């Protein structure tokens, strides 16, 4: 897997009729990057089937921490893997807020995902109030140390820095803010994993689009992006993949 990662999070968007967007993205993945789309759970299996043999990988948006059992409505990491997923987003701020996911929940999900052979795309990020109070760096470091430890498989891990105030708002963190935070995340990961931390892809997420992608990818310690709204169509996502390939 290339360390440059362009990942799309479709959230609760997309019907069967939108699968041709995934076909078009799969047909346009540039060499030198890993491209990944995480559609809603019901589209994982058909998307994986349609993209088999292409460079596009498919992921889930969450999984349960248990391998199986009496958890009505839940999806296990093994089920995602069985459906053809290669990765899963974990700890997204929308799930922390809407479903009350805690750092401990996320730690358990990361372990389950990696045991099932999935890459864990672990999301961290501060609220606007936390940034305004000057605690953004400490908050993100706390999220990392609460959810990761040396038993995690660094080879099956990506970290996505997604400031909550930049998600779906059209506001993007500045290159200075991104560079500062990504350096801090890299140092925090080095404290857990040692030199291996250099190999963990660090993604930025928060209103990334075709216009701002190149500037974001030029920041040190930015290995790619986790993209929400602009991943829903091939027309919007392909230029982001191309900007990453050119970075
Ligand atoms: C996201 O929610 O992961 C995200 C980055 O969304 P958007 O690109 O729409 O801000």
Coordinates of C-alpha atoms and ligand atoms in Angstrom, one line a residue:
X1 CA 0.0 0.0 0.0
X2 CA 1.5 3.4 -1.0
X3 CA 1.9 5.8 1.9
X4 CA 0.1 8.5 0.0
X5 CA -3.6 8.0 0.8
X6 CA -6.7 9.6 -0.7
X7 CA -9.6 8.3 1.3
X8 CA -13.3 9.2 0.9
X9 CA -15.9 9.0 3.6
X10 CA -19.4 8.9 2.1
X11 CA -21.0 9.0 5.5
X12 CA -24.8 8.3 5.3
X13 CA -24.9 9.2 1.6
X14 CA -25.2 7.0 -1.4
X15 CA -27.6 4.5 -2.9
X16 CA -27.1 1.6 -5.3
X17 CA -27.6 4.1 -8.1
X18 CA -24.5 6.0 -7.0
X19 CA -22.1 3.0 -7.5
X20 CA -21.1 4.2 -11.0
X21 CA -19.4 7.1 -9.2
X22 CA -17.2 4.5 -7.5
X23 CA -16.6 2.8 -10.9
X24 CA -15.4 6.2 -12.3
X25 CA -13.1 6.8 -9.4
X26 CA -11.7 3.3 -9.7
X27 CA -10.9 3.9 -13.3
X28 CA -9.0 7.1 -12.6
X29 CA -6.7 6.2 -9.6
X30 CA -3.2 7.6 -10.5
X31 CA -0.2 5.5 -9.9
X32 CA 1.8 6.1 -6.7
X33 CA -1.2 6.6 -4.4
X34 CA -3.6 4.4 -2.5
X35 CA -7.2 5.4 -3.1
X36 CA -10.0 4.3 -0.8
X37 CA -13.7 4.9 -0.7
X38 CA -15.7 4.2 2.4
X39 CA -19.4 4.0 1.4
X40 CA -22.3 3.2 3.7
X41 CA -22.2 -0.3 5.0
X42 CA -24.8 -1.7 2.6
X43 CA -22.7 -0.6 -0.4
X44 CA -19.5 -2.1 0.8
X45 CA -20.1 -5.5 -0.7
X46 CA -21.3 -4.3 -4.1
X47 CA -18.6 -1.6 -4.3
X48 CA -15.9 -4.1 -3.5
X49 CA -17.3 -6.6 -6.1
X50 CA -17.3 -3.9 -8.8
X51 CA -13.8 -2.6 -8.0
X52 CA -12.2 -6.0 -7.7
X53 CA -9.1 -6.0 -9.8
X54 CA -8.8 -2.1 -9.8
X55 CA -6.5 0.1 -7.7
X56 CA -9.4 1.4 -5.7
X57 CA -9.9 0.0 -2.2
X58 CA -13.2 -0.1 -0.2
X59 CA -13.6 0.6 3.5
X60 CA -16.2 0.7 6.2
X61 CA -17.1 3.7 8.4
X62 CA -17.2 1.9 11.7
X63 CA -17.3 -1.6 13.2
X64 CA -18.2 -3.2 16.5
X65 CA -15.4 -4.2 18.9
X66 CA -16.7 -7.8 19.3
X67 CA -16.0 -10.4 16.7
X68 CA -19.7 -11.6 16.7
X69 CA -22.6 -12.0 19.1
X70 CA -25.8 -10.5 20.4
X71 CA -25.4 -6.9 19.2
X72 CA -28.5 -6.2 17.1
X73 CA -27.8 -3.9 14.2
X74 CA -24.1 -3.9 14.5
X75 CA -21.4 -4.9 12.0
X76 CA -18.2 -6.7 12.9
X77 CA -14.8 -6.1 11.5
X78 CA -14.9 -9.6 10.1
X79 CA -18.1 -8.9 8.3
X80 CA -16.5 -5.8 6.6
X81 CA -13.5 -7.9 5.7
X82 CA -15.8 -10.7 4.4
X83 CA -17.6 -8.1 2.3
X84 CA -14.4 -7.0 0.6
X85 CA -13.3 -4.1 2.8
X86 CA -9.6 -3.4 3.3
X87 CA -10.0 -0.6 5.9
X88 CA -12.4 1.0 8.4
X89 CA -12.7 4.5 9.7
X90 CA -12.8 4.6 13.5
X91 CA -13.2 7.4 16.0
X92 CA -14.8 9.8 13.5
X93 CA -16.0 12.9 15.4
X94 CA -19.5 12.4 14.2
X95 CA -19.6 9.0 15.9
X96 CA -17.9 10.3 19.0
X97 CA -20.7 13.0 19.2
X98 CA -23.7 11.1 17.9
X99 CA -23.1 7.7 19.3
X100 CA -21.1 8.7 22.3
X101 CA -18.0 6.7 21.3
X102 CA -15.3 6.9 23.9
X103 CA -11.6 6.6 23.6
X104 CA -11.9 3.1 25.2
X105 CA -14.5 2.1 22.7
X106 CA -12.3 3.3 19.8
X107 CA -9.3 1.4 21.2
X108 CA -11.3 -1.8 21.3
X109 CA -12.6 -1.2 17.7
X110 CA -9.0 -0.6 16.5
X111 CA -7.9 -3.9 18.0
X112 CA -10.9 -5.7 16.4
X113 CA -10.3 -4.1 13.0
X114 CA -6.6 -5.0 12.9
X115 CA -7.3 -8.5 14.1
X116 CA -9.7 -8.9 11.2
X117 CA -7.0 -7.7 8.7
X118 CA -8.4 -4.2 8.2
X119 CA -6.4 -1.0 8.1
X120 CA -7.7 1.3 10.9
X121 CA -8.2 4.9 9.9
X122 CA -8.1 6.4 13.3
X123 CA -9.6 9.9 13.5
X124 CA -8.7 12.6 16.0
X125 CA -9.4 16.3 16.2
X126 CA -10.4 19.2 18.4
X127 CA -13.5 21.3 18.7
X128 CA -13.4 25.0 17.9
X129 CA -13.7 25.8 21.7
X130 CA -10.7 23.5 22.4
X131 CA -8.6 25.3 19.8
X132 CA -9.7 28.7 20.9
X133 CA -8.7 27.8 24.5
X134 CA -5.2 26.8 23.2
X135 CA -5.6 23.1 24.0
X136 CA -5.7 21.6 20.5
X137 CA -2.3 19.9 20.6
X138 CA -2.8 18.5 24.1
X139 CA -6.3 17.3 23.2
X140 CA -5.2 15.4 20.1
X141 CA -2.2 13.9 21.9
X142 CA -4.6 12.7 24.6
X143 CA -6.9 11.1 22.1
X144 CA -4.0 9.3 20.6
X145 CA -2.5 8.0 23.8
X146 CA -5.9 7.0 25.1
X147 CA -6.7 4.8 22.0
X148 CA -3.3 3.5 20.9
X149 CA -0.6 1.5 22.5
X150 CA 2.5 -0.4 21.5
X151 CA 0.3 -3.5 20.9
X152 CA -1.4 -1.8 18.0
X153 CA -0.1 -2.8 14.6
X154 CA 1.5 0.3 13.2
X155 CA 1.5 -1.4 9.7
X156 CA -2.3 -1.5 9.8
X157 CA -2.8 2.1 11.1
X158 CA -3.4 5.5 9.6
X159 CA -4.2 8.6 11.6
X160 CA -6.6 11.3 10.3
X161 CA -6.4 14.7 11.8
X162 CA -9.9 16.2 11.4
X163 CA -10.5 19.4 13.3
X164 CA -14.2 19.3 14.1
X165 CA -14.7 22.9 13.2
X166 CA -13.4 22.2 9.6
X167 CA -15.6 19.2 8.9
X168 CA -18.4 20.0 6.4
X169 CA -18.1 23.7 7.1
X170 CA -16.0 24.9 4.2
X171 CA -13.5 26.1 6.8
X172 CA -10.1 24.5 6.3
X173 CA -7.2 24.6 8.8
X174 CA -4.3 26.7 7.6
X175 CA -1.1 25.1 6.4
X176 CA 0.6 26.4 9.6
X177 CA -2.1 24.8 11.8
X178 CA -2.0 21.6 9.8
X179 CA 1.8 21.4 9.8
X180 CA 2.0 22.1 13.6
X181 CA -0.6 19.5 14.4
X182 CA 0.8 16.8 12.1
X183 CA 4.3 17.3 13.5
X184 CA 2.8 16.9 17.0
X185 CA 0.9 13.8 16.0
X186 CA 4.1 12.3 14.4
X187 CA 6.0 13.0 17.7
X188 CA 3.2 11.5 19.8
X189 CA 3.1 8.4 17.6
X190 CA 6.9 8.1 17.9
X191 CA 6.5 8.0 21.7
X192 CA 4.3 4.9 21.3
X193 CA 5.8 3.1 18.3
X194 CA 9.4 4.5 18.0
X195 CA 10.9 4.8 14.5
X196 CA 8.0 2.9 13.0
X197 CA 5.9 6.0 13.5
X198 CA 7.5 7.6 10.4
X199 CA 5.8 5.0 8.3
X200 CA 2.2 5.7 9.6
X201 CA 0.3 7.7 7.0
X202 CA -1.1 10.9 8.5
X203 CA -4.2 12.2 6.7
X204 CA -5.7 15.7 7.0
X205 CA -9.5 15.9 6.9
X206 CA -11.8 18.9 6.9
X207 CA -13.3 20.5 3.8
X208 CA -10.6 19.2 1.5
X209 CA -11.5 19.9 -2.2
X210 CA -9.9 20.2 -5.6
X211 CA -9.0 23.8 -5.0
X212 CA -7.2 23.5 -1.6
X213 CA -5.8 19.9 -1.9
X214 CA -2.4 20.8 -3.4
X215 CA -1.7 23.4 -0.7
X216 CA -2.6 20.9 2.0
X217 CA -0.6 18.0 0.5
X218 CA 2.5 20.3 0.4
X219 CA 2.5 20.5 4.2
X220 CA 5.1 18.5 6.0
X221 CA 3.9 15.2 7.6
X222 CA 0.7 15.2 5.4
X223 CA 0.5 11.9 3.6
X224 CA -3.0 12.3 2.2
X225 CA -6.5 13.3 3.0
X226 CA -9.8 11.9 4.4
X227 CA -12.4 13.6 2.3
X228 CA -16.1 13.8 3.0
X229 CA -18.3 15.9 0.7
X230 CA -15.9 16.1 -2.1
X231 CA -15.6 12.3 -2.3
X232 CA -19.2 11.8 -3.3
X233 CA -18.6 12.3 -7.0
X234 CA -15.9 11.2 -9.3
X235 CA -15.7 14.8 -10.8
X236 CA -14.8 16.2 -7.3
X237 CA -12.6 13.3 -6.0
X238 CA -10.5 12.6 -9.1
X239 CA -8.7 16.0 -9.0
X240 CA -7.9 15.4 -5.3
X241 CA -6.3 12.1 -6.1
X242 CA -4.4 13.8 -8.9
X243 CA -3.2 16.5 -6.6
X244 CA -1.9 13.9 -4.2
X245 CA -0.1 12.0 -6.9
X246 CA 1.6 15.2 -8.0
X247 CA 2.6 16.2 -4.4
Ligands
LIG1 C1 -15.1 14.0 7.2 O1 -16.1 14.0 7.8 O2 -14.3 13.0 7.3 C2 -14.7 15.1 6.4 C3 -13.5 15.4 6.3 O3 -15.8 15.8 5.8 P1 -15.7 17.1 4.8 O4 -14.6 16.8 3.8 O5 -17.0 17.1 4.1 O6 -15.3 18.2 5.6

